Amino acid sequence: MRFFKDLSLSAVTAGFVAVLVGFTSSVVIVFQAAQAFGATPAMIASWMWALGLGMGLASALPSLWLRKPVMVAWSTPGAAVLATAGAGYGMGEAVGAFIVCAALITLAGATGWFERVMNRIPMALASALLAGVLARFGLAGFAAAQTALPLVLLMLGAYLAGKRFVPRYAVPLTLLVAVAFAAARGELAWSAVHFSLAVPVFTMPVFTWQAAVSLALPLFVVTMASQNLPGVAAIRAAGYDLPISKLITLTGVATLVLAPFGGYALNLSAITAAICMGREAHEDPARRYAAAVSCGAIYVVIGLFGAAVTGLLTAFPKELVAAIAGLALLGTIGGGLAAALREEPYREAALITFLVTLSGVTVAGIGSAFWGVVAGAVALAAQRLGRAKARAGKDIAPACKIRLDDRAGAASASSVPSPADSAPSRTPSSPNPSSPTRP
């Protein structure tokens, strides 16, 4: 089978790092979202089962089929919305809202309107958007030195040495060194690991207008604007041509099927996609899909074992997770910035997109990724309008000058006497009375 020929240690490591970063950075928010609806421990385990299987199968199967990396993740900002807006709603109403959101995502993919919107965003702005989303993880990786300076310095040294001598395995080497260092210092919380299979819990959906407006619509908006938007940007920045509309439809259908078990919203990934689509996964872009398949397989294991794998992944120190994420994303961040600032006409708008996205500002419950694109698009439109007016002025000026020159020439021609006017007058003179006349 071709997959096993394309499989490599760097791809497996990239898949594991993607799971480690994506899972540990947001699993607490998912727990809080479930608890906001009064979920029992069994229901929370069912949420992990549904989300793990959904992310795993929706990532691995399309990647195997297309031979290109496809990365699907849960909606982290969506979980934050549910955690803050879920008070007063039961689990049945929550599931009903999940189904409404899934139907909207499916509709967005099936009609193709989301892909058409994405196609109108210049590549420079899309690259700036991705760089802004990922740069926060790069900053957090080095900020971890404030609380774990020896660990971060050791990881940075291992990464630089790996890039110098074995660039393909720089990230696996860094992760191995970091885990060994943390284990030697007793910083791995193995006590949180308890092996047990997760059991899905079905919840009958309850549909209400209140839940649809207060939960489903905000969940849909933040998932599309804060997750799928940078997810498509990550795909484009990596240079892959994927059927975006079909993948959006796939995430909607998967959410629709898994919603009664706690699968609240699935979407295209940006952060974990950048890890599995970058050079750290493999030098050959045609073999990087193996990283996405590996990531999907690990997600499936998470879904099956639920709390056990959750405890395993959360056993790592948070500084280790932050540092490995920042180092693994360095190449993608640099590539995104280079692509964003390469063309001078887009440079200022791309920089505005990058800074607004990096700021993390949230307005009306919508994250900075959406507002970064809006700010960049407005800046680009204003810039183009100014250039159009300046160009129109330059085009009008020569025409006016020509008309003025023509008028001046005509006036000059009318004031110059003609040759007939300038010749001496030849009118006949009257006879001189003093001159003699001839008879």
XYZ file of C-alpha atoms in Angstrom:
439
model
C 0.000 0.000 0.000
C 1.327 3.408 -0.973
C 0.527 4.948 2.410
C 3.056 2.779 4.226
C 5.701 3.728 1.660
C 4.961 7.409 2.244
C 4.841 7.051 6.026
C 7.855 8.448 7.873
C 8.968 9.219 11.405
C 8.687 12.949 10.760
C 5.093 12.514 9.550
C 4.084 10.470 12.600
C 5.753 12.994 14.894
C 4.019 15.889 13.142
C 0.697 14.109 13.606
C 1.385 13.547 17.303
C 2.512 17.146 17.839
C -0.626 18.379 16.063
C -2.821 16.322 18.396
C -0.800 17.363 21.433
C -1.059 21.056 20.579
C -4.655 21.057 19.399
C -5.941 18.875 22.213
C -4.180 20.211 25.258
C -4.649 23.859 24.288
C -8.444 23.702 24.227
C -9.787 20.517 25.848
C -10.541 22.416 29.064
C -12.830 24.780 27.120
C -14.703 21.792 25.685
C -15.174 20.394 29.197
C -16.526 23.762 30.350
C -18.949 23.868 27.412
C -20.307 20.427 28.300
C -20.617 21.337 31.971
C -22.546 24.511 31.074
C -25.398 22.267 29.911
C -25.262 20.118 33.030
C -23.353 17.220 31.468
C -22.572 14.209 33.640
C -19.103 12.580 33.566
C -20.531 9.935 31.216
C -21.819 12.649 28.880
C -18.452 14.419 28.901
C -16.766 11.130 27.967
C -19.349 10.774 25.181
C -18.442 14.255 23.918
C -14.805 13.194 23.688
C -15.849 9.979 21.922
C -17.881 11.884 19.316
C -15.321 14.628 18.753
C -12.389 12.205 18.624
C -14.036 9.908 16.086
C -15.334 12.843 14.055
C -11.985 14.623 13.828
C -10.089 11.385 13.252
C -12.209 9.911 10.481
C -12.840 13.273 8.776
C -9.076 13.867 8.692
C -7.723 10.405 7.868
C -10.182 9.172 5.228
C -10.126 12.241 2.913
C -6.341 12.433 3.286
C -5.992 8.818 2.167
C -8.438 9.343 -0.694
C -6.977 12.620 -2.005
C -3.317 11.924 -1.108
C -3.272 15.428 0.344
C -3.373 16.494 3.997
C -6.889 17.258 5.218
C -7.130 18.405 8.830
C -10.390 18.661 10.766
C -10.717 19.899 14.344
C -13.370 20.839 16.845
C -14.435 24.475 17.030
C -12.525 25.973 19.954
C -14.202 29.418 19.732
C -17.487 27.573 19.349
C -16.847 25.787 22.637
C -16.102 29.147 24.250
C -19.433 30.501 22.979
C -21.274 27.483 24.363
C -19.492 27.736 27.708
C -20.604 31.351 28.131
C -24.095 31.140 26.592
C -25.126 27.664 27.727
C -26.477 28.610 31.136
C -30.206 27.967 31.334
C -30.317 25.392 28.527
C -30.523 21.636 28.937
C -28.496 19.072 27.043
C -31.458 18.304 24.761
C -31.746 21.935 23.678
C -27.981 22.064 23.193
C -28.075 19.033 20.894
C -30.913 20.635 18.933
C -28.745 23.733 18.478
C -25.816 21.545 17.362
C -28.015 19.998 14.666
C -29.188 23.410 13.434
C -25.570 24.590 13.271
C -24.582 21.413 11.405
C -27.351 21.997 8.864
C -26.111 25.558 8.271
C -22.512 24.375 7.810
C -23.676 21.694 5.369
C -25.684 24.295 3.450
C -22.674 26.628 3.289
C -20.590 23.836 1.792
C -23.209 22.428 -0.566
C -24.057 25.810 -2.088
C -20.393 26.756 -2.446
C -20.920 30.321 -1.205
C -18.172 30.095 1.404
C -15.582 29.005 -1.164
C -16.661 31.811 -3.490
C -16.091 34.318 -0.700
C -12.668 32.826 0.014
C -11.698 33.021 -3.658
C -12.147 36.796 -3.536
C -9.613 37.225 -0.723
C -6.127 38.017 -2.128
C -3.391 35.533 -1.310
C -1.426 38.206 0.550
C -4.294 38.795 2.989
C -4.901 35.061 3.429
C -1.218 34.524 4.218
C -1.248 37.428 6.681
C -4.336 35.956 8.333
C -2.647 32.589 8.803
C 0.553 34.176 10.101
C -1.452 36.222 12.598
C -3.312 33.170 13.889
C -0.132 31.126 14.287
C 2.105 33.920 15.591
C 0.244 33.850 18.904
C 1.446 30.292 19.405
C 4.971 31.320 18.484
C 4.891 34.104 21.069
C 3.410 31.779 23.695
C 6.187 29.267 23.040
C 8.915 31.730 23.939
C 6.845 33.348 26.705
C 6.896 29.946 28.426
C 10.513 30.737 29.323
C 9.196 32.998 32.076
C 8.128 29.966 34.111
C 10.305 27.203 32.622
C 13.502 28.834 31.355
C 15.752 25.706 31.466
C 13.192 23.621 29.568
C 12.607 26.237 26.855
C 16.331 26.927 26.394
C 17.026 23.202 26.136
C 14.264 22.776 23.556
C 15.488 25.764 21.543
C 19.024 24.393 21.550
C 17.823 20.937 20.506
C 15.726 22.459 17.726
C 18.587 24.560 16.336
C 20.969 21.606 16.498
C 18.408 19.428 14.779
C 17.865 21.984 12.006
C 21.637 22.091 11.507
C 22.391 18.364 11.395
C 19.080 16.507 10.845
C 16.577 19.138 9.649
C 13.915 16.571 8.799
C 13.841 15.287 12.375
C 14.354 18.563 14.243
C 10.883 18.580 15.819
C 10.888 14.876 16.850
C 14.340 15.349 18.381
C 13.179 18.433 20.279
C 10.091 16.647 21.590
C 12.135 13.627 22.707
C 14.651 15.812 24.549
C 11.860 17.803 26.211
C 9.963 14.718 27.400
C 13.163 13.167 28.763
C 14.010 16.388 30.604
C 10.508 16.711 32.070
C 10.469 13.041 33.123
C 13.871 13.356 34.797
C 12.555 16.267 36.845
C 9.314 14.480 37.726
C 7.124 16.960 35.867
C 4.988 14.401 33.991
C 1.626 13.880 35.729
C 1.144 10.157 35.039
C -1.340 9.876 37.912
C -4.032 11.420 35.689
C -3.943 8.448 33.285
C -6.754 5.886 33.742
C -7.437 3.443 30.905
C -11.094 2.795 30.111
C -13.178 2.666 26.947
C -15.548 5.560 26.308
C -19.237 4.742 25.875
C -21.381 7.004 23.665
C -24.436 8.535 25.322
C -27.339 9.456 23.039
C -29.294 12.619 23.877
C -32.647 13.265 22.239
C -32.577 16.700 20.576
C -35.030 19.396 21.590
C -35.576 22.221 19.106
C -36.469 25.703 20.369
C -36.248 29.125 18.773
C -34.402 30.445 21.784
C -31.634 27.852 21.502
C -31.451 28.299 17.729
C -30.919 32.052 18.047
C -28.780 32.084 21.197
C -26.665 28.962 20.559
C -26.885 27.671 16.967
C -26.382 30.955 15.091
C -23.419 32.206 17.186
C -21.863 28.738 17.005
C -22.202 28.730 13.214
C -20.837 32.257 12.761
C -17.740 31.817 14.933
C -17.024 28.396 13.429
C -17.086 29.739 9.875
C -15.344 33.053 10.590
C -12.810 32.033 13.238
C -12.067 28.444 12.205
C -12.919 27.648 8.590
C -11.619 30.999 7.320
C -8.044 30.529 8.638
C -8.344 26.821 7.828
C -8.733 27.603 4.134
C -5.900 30.121 4.431
C -3.654 27.369 5.811
C -4.491 25.103 2.880
C -3.712 27.835 0.350
C -0.516 28.883 2.075
C 0.722 25.290 1.927
C 0.040 25.203 -1.819
C -2.591 22.452 -1.839
C -5.592 22.468 -4.160
C -8.391 20.882 -2.147
C -12.169 20.789 -2.806
C -13.056 23.325 -0.116
C -16.834 23.190 -0.558
C -16.909 19.404 -0.334
C -14.744 19.433 2.782
C -17.006 22.033 4.427
C -19.971 19.826 3.556
C -18.162 16.835 5.060
C -17.632 18.635 8.370
C -21.300 19.643 8.422
C -22.539 16.111 7.780
C -20.141 14.669 10.375
C -21.414 17.189 12.931
C -24.993 16.317 12.011
C -24.391 12.606 12.672
C -22.410 13.059 15.898
C -24.395 15.942 17.421
C -26.661 13.704 19.581
C -23.525 12.245 21.198
C -21.805 15.595 21.871
C -20.148 16.445 18.549
C -21.099 20.104 18.709
C -19.145 21.483 15.685
C -16.360 20.245 13.405
C -14.422 22.469 11.012
C -11.254 22.778 8.947
C -8.200 23.224 11.126
C -5.634 26.004 10.829
C -3.110 25.437 13.618
C -2.796 21.663 13.427
C -3.040 21.854 9.634
C -0.023 24.139 9.543
C 1.950 21.538 11.507
C 1.004 18.646 9.222
C 1.261 20.625 5.970
C 4.664 22.180 6.627
C 8.182 21.006 5.803
C 8.540 19.572 9.299
C 6.086 16.823 8.300
C 8.124 15.895 5.209
C 10.301 17.613 2.624
C 8.138 16.171 -0.152
C 4.680 17.855 -0.192
C 3.227 14.756 -1.875
C 4.007 12.667 1.229
C 2.757 15.044 3.915
C -0.711 13.534 3.842
C 0.741 10.732 5.961
C 1.006 13.233 8.828
C -2.711 14.026 8.548
C -3.549 10.316 8.497
C -1.382 9.758 11.575
C -3.081 12.657 13.324
C -6.495 11.253 12.427
C -5.572 7.813 13.751
C -4.514 9.315 17.086
C -7.787 11.234 17.275
C -9.701 7.991 16.761
C -7.779 6.422 19.653
C -8.678 9.458 21.759
C -12.315 8.939 20.882
C -12.251 5.257 21.786
C -10.378 5.615 25.065
C -11.746 9.031 25.986
C -10.636 9.994 29.470
C -7.565 7.748 29.375
C -5.937 9.530 26.444
C -7.136 12.871 27.775
C -5.182 12.198 30.953
C -2.141 11.064 28.943
C -2.008 14.205 26.819
C -2.632 16.536 29.741
C 0.224 14.870 31.654
C 2.766 16.999 29.763
C 3.760 20.346 31.311
C 1.954 23.253 29.684
C 5.288 24.981 28.989
C 6.462 21.950 27.023
C 3.299 21.990 24.910
C 3.558 25.748 24.283
C 7.248 25.573 23.343
C 6.925 22.600 20.976
C 3.979 24.311 19.268
C 5.908 27.537 18.788
C 8.971 25.779 17.394
C 6.964 23.489 15.108
C 5.143 26.488 13.617
C 8.194 28.706 12.999
C 8.530 27.711 9.351
C 4.855 28.264 8.592
C 4.790 31.626 10.370
C 7.843 32.795 8.432
C 6.455 31.554 5.134
C 3.127 33.270 5.778
C 4.784 36.597 6.548
C 7.032 36.326 3.499
C 4.067 35.661 1.207
C 2.017 38.420 2.838
C 4.646 41.133 2.449
C 6.170 40.075 -0.868
C 4.061 42.281 -3.174
C 4.237 46.021 -2.485
C 0.628 46.857 -3.537
C -0.729 44.479 -0.860
C 1.918 45.074 1.814
C 0.150 47.626 4.000
C -3.232 45.869 3.898
C -1.555 42.534 4.660
C 0.288 44.062 7.615
C -2.987 45.426 9.001
C -4.567 41.979 8.601
C -1.653 40.381 10.435
C -1.687 42.834 13.352
C -5.458 42.786 13.880
C -5.472 38.983 13.781
C -2.515 38.789 16.148
C -4.206 41.166 18.593
C -6.807 38.555 19.524
C -9.570 41.175 19.616
C -13.125 39.828 19.857
C -16.115 41.919 18.750
C -19.715 40.682 18.973
C -18.411 37.260 19.913
C -16.451 36.909 16.654
C -12.712 36.361 16.881
C -9.837 38.375 15.488
C -9.350 36.162 12.414
C -12.551 37.498 10.886
C -11.896 41.105 11.865
C -8.354 40.885 10.545
C -9.659 40.018 7.087
C -12.281 42.771 7.307
C -9.692 45.381 8.312
C -7.290 44.265 5.588
C -10.019 44.286 2.942
C -11.114 47.808 3.928
C -7.507 49.024 3.849
C -6.946 47.434 0.446
C -10.159 48.938 -0.954
C -9.219 52.405 0.325
C -5.739 52.034 -1.120
C -7.065 50.993 -4.517
C -9.596 53.841 -4.521
C -6.845 56.367 -3.832
C -4.699 54.932 -6.592
C -7.623 54.961 -9.014
C -8.264 58.650 -8.326
C -4.582 59.476 -8.684
C -4.412 57.541 -11.937
C -7.518 59.311 -13.215
C -5.924 62.662 -12.360
C -2.786 61.723 -14.235
C -4.845 60.666 -17.235
C -6.889 63.900 -17.237
C -3.917 66.252 -16.859
C -2.267 65.453 -20.228
C -5.615 65.757 -21.987
C -6.245 69.160 -20.419
C -2.747 70.253 -21.355
C -3.301 69.226 -24.968
C -6.578 71.156 -25.115
C -4.937 74.239 -23.605
C -2.057 73.972 -26.059
C -4.536 73.727 -28.924
C -6.382 76.817 -27.744
C -3.160 78.754 -27.282
C -2.028 77.747 -30.734
C -5.304 78.851 -32.253
C -5.156 82.197 -30.482
C -1.572 82.735 -31.590
C -2.425 81.904 -35.160
C -5.269 84.442 -35.221
C -3.049 87.247 -33.905
C -0.218 86.828 -36.442
C -0.786 88.955 -39.652
C -1.097 87.113 -42.907
C 1.400 87.703 -45.752
C -1.175 89.782 -47.624
C -1.624 92.054 -44.637
C 2.084 92.524 -44.122
C 2.893 93.473 -47.846
C 3.188 97.248 -48.758
C -0.019 98.869 -50.007
C -0.270 99.329 -53.771
C -3.252 101.772 -54.022
C -3.084 104.154 -57.124
C -1.885 107.655 -56.277
C -3.708 110.777 -57.443
C -1.954 112.861 -60.186
C 0.464 115.508 -58.964
C -0.812 118.890 -60.074
C 2.698 120.289 -60.347
C 3.911 117.610 -62.660
C 3.692 118.409 -66.365
C 1.117 116.593 -68.345
C 1.583 115.238 -71.769
C -0.700 116.369 -74.429
